[in-house]
Amino acid sequence: MTLHSPSRAPRAPRAPRDSHSGGLDAADALDAPPSLRIDPLIDDPDTRIIVCCGAGGVGKTTTAAALGVRAAERGRRAVVLTIDPARRLAQSMGIDQLDNVPRRVEGIADPTGRGELHAMMLDMKRTFDEIVEAHADPERARAILENPFYQSLSAGFAGTQEYMAMEKLGQLRARDEWDLIVVDTPPSRSALDFLDAPKRLGSFLDGKFIKVLMAPAKVGGRAGMKFLNVGMSMMTGTLGKLLGGQLLRDVQTFVAAMDTMFGGFRTRADATYRLLQAPGTAFLVVAAPERDALREAAYFVERLAEEEMPLAGLVLNRVHGSGAARLSAERALAAAENLDEGRIVDHMPGKTGVRDVVHDPDDVHDELDEHHEHHVPGLYDAADASPESPSAAADGRAVGHSAEELTAGLLRLHAERMQVLAREQRTRDRFTALHPEVAVAEVAALPGDVHDLAGLRAIGDRLAANDRR
Amino acid sequence: MSRLQVVSGKGGTGKTTVAAALALALATEGKRTLLVEVEGRQGIAQLFETEALPYEERKIAVSSGGGEVFALAIDAERALLDYLQMFYKLGGAGRALKKLGAIDFATTIAPGVRDVLLTGKACEAVRRRDKLGGYAYDYVVMDAPPTGRITRFLNVNDEVAGLARIGPIHNQAQAVMRVLKSPQTAVHLVTLLEEMPVQETADGVAELHEAGLPVGKVIVNMVRPHLLDEEAVQSAADGRRDEIARVLAAAGLGGAGGGLVGSGATVGASGMGAGAGAGTDAGAGTSGGASGAGAVPGVDGGTGAASLVDPLLEEAAEHAQRVELEREQRAALRRLELDSYELPLLSEGVDLAGLYRLAKDLRKQGAAES
């Protein structure tokens, strides 16, 4: 319970974030992490915001979308805010147009009829523009929108996307049209930029620097601030030298025009930050069972704890399993070799679906590598010459495979699978050793990408399959 | 051969690993390579199993034939202070600026300044000469931001040059752009044989072309061996279970099937086939067949071996389906008409030895040839 003090998680016992009272099954081994229970989390009317964060490429957006679909089909009025969805996923949800407002997703099947799903893709420039338009009189708004410095800032430089994602979240929450908001987070250069950006903006707006930028207008008559004055004149001089006079003027014009709005920015940034800490919010750290992704995940977990953000657990995507896990890679490979040796006597080698390899009976790893080096050369070579190409496949069909050949191939595949399993287990063990308290939901690996509602539904099923473990 | 090699790729494709392997591959025969990191993640240090890199160039590896790899984690704030010192002798003013929050403003909020500083530092290393007049580094390899951001990141100098129409920032931005848009630079994109990374690669290539930035190679990472083709899987699933069970039993694997662990594999291939897109009919079909039939009774060697058949066939069906999807992705990559390198999946994960192995693979494919 290092992550949330009991006073901040006074939830029903079924609440998954309390791993000690509700999340741990008797069946779970002592050292296995507690299961993250997805359905109780998304069913709980007190859960109002779910934030999916994690390294890039781990399936964050897909997880967010799948949670939205599942929540809606279980009766919630849900909205999913995605940042940068894959095109086909966006198309399948009907949000590939950037109009910066949630659209209803068709095809949601909730037997109760209450559930609805809306989805939107963040348009950061538009979000920024709307803030300006909403908080400045028309003339001032136009001055800001036409300022070259503003145009660059809003078009997506460091931190803008993160800030606008949080801004949009605040807006959606304020509208109170949805009882559950699922947020995807930007693929940030550093893990928690989306948390840091509002604060950074705040500290900038409160800082002296902004006063310096405004200096030409204000600095003149201030006695008693000698040090600052020296600093400022040096500053404006330096800035002019560095930026060139015209850019400095652009910046100053921008800052002057934004001046009255800054208070509003800061207030909203603070409010969103507090919203994220509130009990109705649940953070899900998304990862894949790979070293880098889980290292990032560990970092997220630590940062969220530091910021007192409520962590619900870890979603581990793309986990491999095997129905024959008792058969070790070593045994499978040894058996495959024996079969091959028999085959070399009985049959002509080659012309089969099972490829011939150079064997090194002592080293499982080397064997697969050898295999690879021999048979998957350059990209184009492999594509042309692989037995999956029509000609080779036809060849295979014509010749047919002996049961020994087939079985040896199956065993080799199984050995590869078992090696993947072992590697995944090691990386997960490392994470669990660091953060044994974090509840985990595993999602079995799929052979292909997901880009339709049926696929998202299946992911949702897999997410919730942990509930019953 | 381009002296600045920029390595980008979708998150999760292993671009840091590839950048490091490329730096090693280029550092052959006494060559010196600088590997730079710009996102402050300390990924290089973790990969080379050293402590966090400071803001200074330090040697982290030697390559075959006495080549050396240096590494640098570029820090925008330090780069800015350096820059002020170097060009304006403003060391003291730098501290004052920092106190005022100006440095923070410049490196985190001001549009583009951060990216200009990062690319600027890398270009400085490319141009730097040693005392004898030769290049300080033969190659600079940059572990760059992901594909979705790479064009903006590299092209930011253009925008900044437009924003600051005169002055030193303008000049600096233009100087950087001259390097980045020249044949001295190559931007490589790392991908996996999966739909989303391939799509991002295609988008990235189009964006780079449009911005006039030089596209290098497509580097296909984590390629897995193809062990069994679809035909074989199909034929195995079509009524040859008994034979396979018999062979398994004869191979002495009868005992191994007892007490199977059903962790997740039972939800492996079934159901999702339809959702996974085009070309998966065969895969989905076989997996359905595999999970439907159950154990084969009355086979020599007992139920132990027989109960292995279904899980093995299921794994094979998933494999066949993946191979088919990979074939589609290879075709999509071929349409980009770019040269490519290919790196294997290291089933044990990438450690230092693995990194050298990947470097060797890259060299074999000609990555170090000029």
PDB file of N, CA and C in Angstrom, chain B residues 20 39 43 79 90 99 112 143 154 164 167 170 177 195 198 213 221 232 234-235 242 248 269 280-281 292 313 350:
ATOM      1  N   ALA B  20      22.304   1.630 -31.474  1.00  0.00           N
ATOM      2  CA  ALA B  20      23.527   1.201 -30.802  1.00  0.00           C
ATOM      3  C   ALA B  20      24.272   0.169 -31.649  1.00  0.00           C
ATOM      4  N   GLU B  39      16.547  12.062 -26.044  1.00  0.00           N
ATOM      5  CA  GLU B  39      15.274  12.094 -25.333  1.00  0.00           C
ATOM      6  C   GLU B  39      15.417  11.931 -23.828  1.00  0.00           C
ATOM      7  N   GLY B  43      18.636   5.385 -22.414  1.00  0.00           N
ATOM      8  CA  GLY B  43      18.491   4.066 -23.018  1.00  0.00           C
ATOM      9  C   GLY B  43      19.836   3.470 -23.415  1.00  0.00           C
ATOM     10  N   ALA B  79      23.093  22.078 -23.345  1.00  0.00           N
ATOM     11  CA  ALA B  79      23.494  22.484 -24.691  1.00  0.00           C
ATOM     12  C   ALA B  79      23.290  23.985 -24.876  1.00  0.00           C
ATOM     13  N   LEU B  90      28.879  33.970 -22.242  1.00  0.00           N
ATOM     14  CA  LEU B  90      27.831  34.379 -21.301  1.00  0.00           C
ATOM     15  C   LEU B  90      27.674  33.380 -20.161  1.00  0.00           C
ATOM     16  N   LYS B  99      18.255  31.227 -13.385  1.00  0.00           N
ATOM     17  CA  LYS B  99      17.563  31.629 -12.170  1.00  0.00           C
ATOM     18  C   LYS B  99      16.209  32.262 -12.506  1.00  0.00           C
ATOM     19  N   GLY B 112      10.241  24.793 -30.387  1.00  0.00           N
ATOM     20  CA  GLY B 112      11.322  24.371 -31.249  1.00  0.00           C
ATOM     21  C   GLY B 112      12.733  24.551 -30.725  1.00  0.00           C
ATOM     22  N   ASP B 143      20.069   8.303 -31.865  1.00  0.00           N
ATOM     23  CA  ASP B 143      18.851   7.622 -31.431  1.00  0.00           C
ATOM     24  C   ASP B 143      17.788   8.718 -31.330  1.00  0.00           C
ATOM     25  N   LEU B 154      13.349  16.984 -37.013  1.00  0.00           N
ATOM     26  CA  LEU B 154      14.489  17.329 -37.858  1.00  0.00           C
ATOM     27  C   LEU B 154      14.240  18.616 -38.630  1.00  0.00           C
ATOM     28  N   ALA B 164      12.447  33.026 -36.573  1.00  0.00           N
ATOM     29  CA  ALA B 164      13.477  34.029 -36.289  1.00  0.00           C
ATOM     30  C   ALA B 164      14.124  34.347 -37.619  1.00  0.00           C
ATOM     31  N   GLY B 167      19.274  37.029 -37.133  1.00  0.00           N
ATOM     32  CA  GLY B 167      19.904  36.798 -35.834  1.00  0.00           C
ATOM     33  C   GLY B 167      20.561  35.449 -35.754  1.00  0.00           C
ATOM     34  N   HIS B 170      18.555  32.177 -36.186  1.00  0.00           N
ATOM     35  CA  HIS B 170      18.264  31.981 -37.603  1.00  0.00           C
ATOM     36  C   HIS B 170      19.455  31.332 -38.303  1.00  0.00           C
ATOM     37  N   MET B 177      20.209  22.893 -40.806  1.00  0.00           N
ATOM     38  CA  MET B 177      19.387  22.403 -41.916  1.00  0.00           C
ATOM     39  C   MET B 177      20.230  21.997 -43.113  1.00  0.00           C
ATOM     40  N   GLU B 195       1.500  -4.606 -38.577  1.00  0.00           N
ATOM     41  CA  GLU B 195       0.771  -3.636 -39.376  1.00  0.00           C
ATOM     42  C   GLU B 195       1.032  -2.180 -38.965  1.00  0.00           C
ATOM     43  N   VAL B 198       4.564  -0.813 -39.665  1.00  0.00           N
ATOM     44  CA  VAL B 198       4.796  -0.705 -41.104  1.00  0.00           C
ATOM     45  C   VAL B 198       4.036   0.496 -41.662  1.00  0.00           C
ATOM     46  N   LEU B 213      13.966  15.674 -46.564  1.00  0.00           N
ATOM     47  CA  LEU B 213      14.983  15.067 -45.710  1.00  0.00           C
ATOM     48  C   LEU B 213      15.377  13.714 -46.297  1.00  0.00           C
ATOM     49  N   ASN B 221      13.298  -5.065 -37.708  1.00  0.00           N
ATOM     50  CA  ASN B 221      13.890  -5.582 -36.470  1.00  0.00           C
ATOM     51  C   ASN B 221      13.066  -6.752 -35.937  1.00  0.00           C
ATOM     52  N   ALA B 232       2.009 -27.213 -44.103  1.00  0.00           N
ATOM     53  CA  ALA B 232       2.312 -28.270 -43.151  1.00  0.00           C
ATOM     54  C   ALA B 232       1.309 -28.248 -42.003  1.00  0.00           C
ATOM     55  N   GLN B 234      -1.688 -27.022 -42.056  1.00  0.00           N
ATOM     56  CA  GLN B 234      -2.987 -27.430 -42.557  1.00  0.00           C
ATOM     57  C   GLN B 234      -3.069 -28.954 -42.627  1.00  0.00           C
ATOM     58  N   SER B 235      -2.010 -29.522 -43.169  1.00  0.00           N
ATOM     59  CA  SER B 235      -2.037 -30.968 -43.357  1.00  0.00           C
ATOM     60  C   SER B 235      -2.017 -31.676 -42.003  1.00  0.00           C
ATOM     61  N   ASP B 242      -3.380 -38.503 -35.214  1.00  0.00           N
ATOM     62  CA  ASP B 242      -2.973 -39.812 -34.685  1.00  0.00           C
ATOM     63  C   ASP B 242      -1.500 -40.068 -34.964  1.00  0.00           C
ATOM     64  N   LEU B 248       5.178 -38.451 -31.468  1.00  0.00           N
ATOM     65  CA  LEU B 248       5.544 -37.804 -30.198  1.00  0.00           C
ATOM     66  C   LEU B 248       5.817 -38.850 -29.127  1.00  0.00           C
ATOM     67  N   ALA B 269      -5.287 -18.484 -30.295  1.00  0.00           N
ATOM     68  CA  ALA B 269      -5.550 -18.121 -31.688  1.00  0.00           C
ATOM     69  C   ALA B 269      -7.032 -18.025 -32.014  1.00  0.00           C
ATOM     70  N   THR B 280      -6.321 -13.968 -43.147  1.00  0.00           N
ATOM     71  CA  THR B 280      -6.116 -14.808 -41.978  1.00  0.00           C
ATOM     72  C   THR B 280      -7.075 -15.997 -41.951  1.00  0.00           C
ATOM     73  N   ASP B 281      -7.802 -16.161 -43.024  1.00  0.00           N
ATOM     74  CA  ASP B 281      -8.791 -17.237 -43.038  1.00  0.00           C
ATOM     75  C   ASP B 281      -8.190 -18.595 -42.711  1.00  0.00           C
ATOM     76  N   GLY B 292     -10.964 -27.624 -31.678  1.00  0.00           N
ATOM     77  CA  GLY B 292     -12.238 -28.322 -31.638  1.00  0.00           C
ATOM     78  C   GLY B 292     -12.142 -29.822 -31.417  1.00  0.00           C
ATOM     79  N   LEU B 313      -0.518 -27.983 -32.250  1.00  0.00           N
ATOM     80  CA  LEU B 313      -1.148 -27.549 -33.500  1.00  0.00           C
ATOM     81  C   LEU B 313      -1.664 -26.124 -33.375  1.00  0.00           C
ATOM     82  N   VAL B 350      18.031  -8.519 -25.610  1.00  0.00           N
ATOM     83  CA  VAL B 350      19.278  -7.917 -26.072  1.00  0.00           C
ATOM     84  C   VAL B 350      20.184  -7.586 -24.889  1.00  0.00           C
TER      85      VAL B 350
END
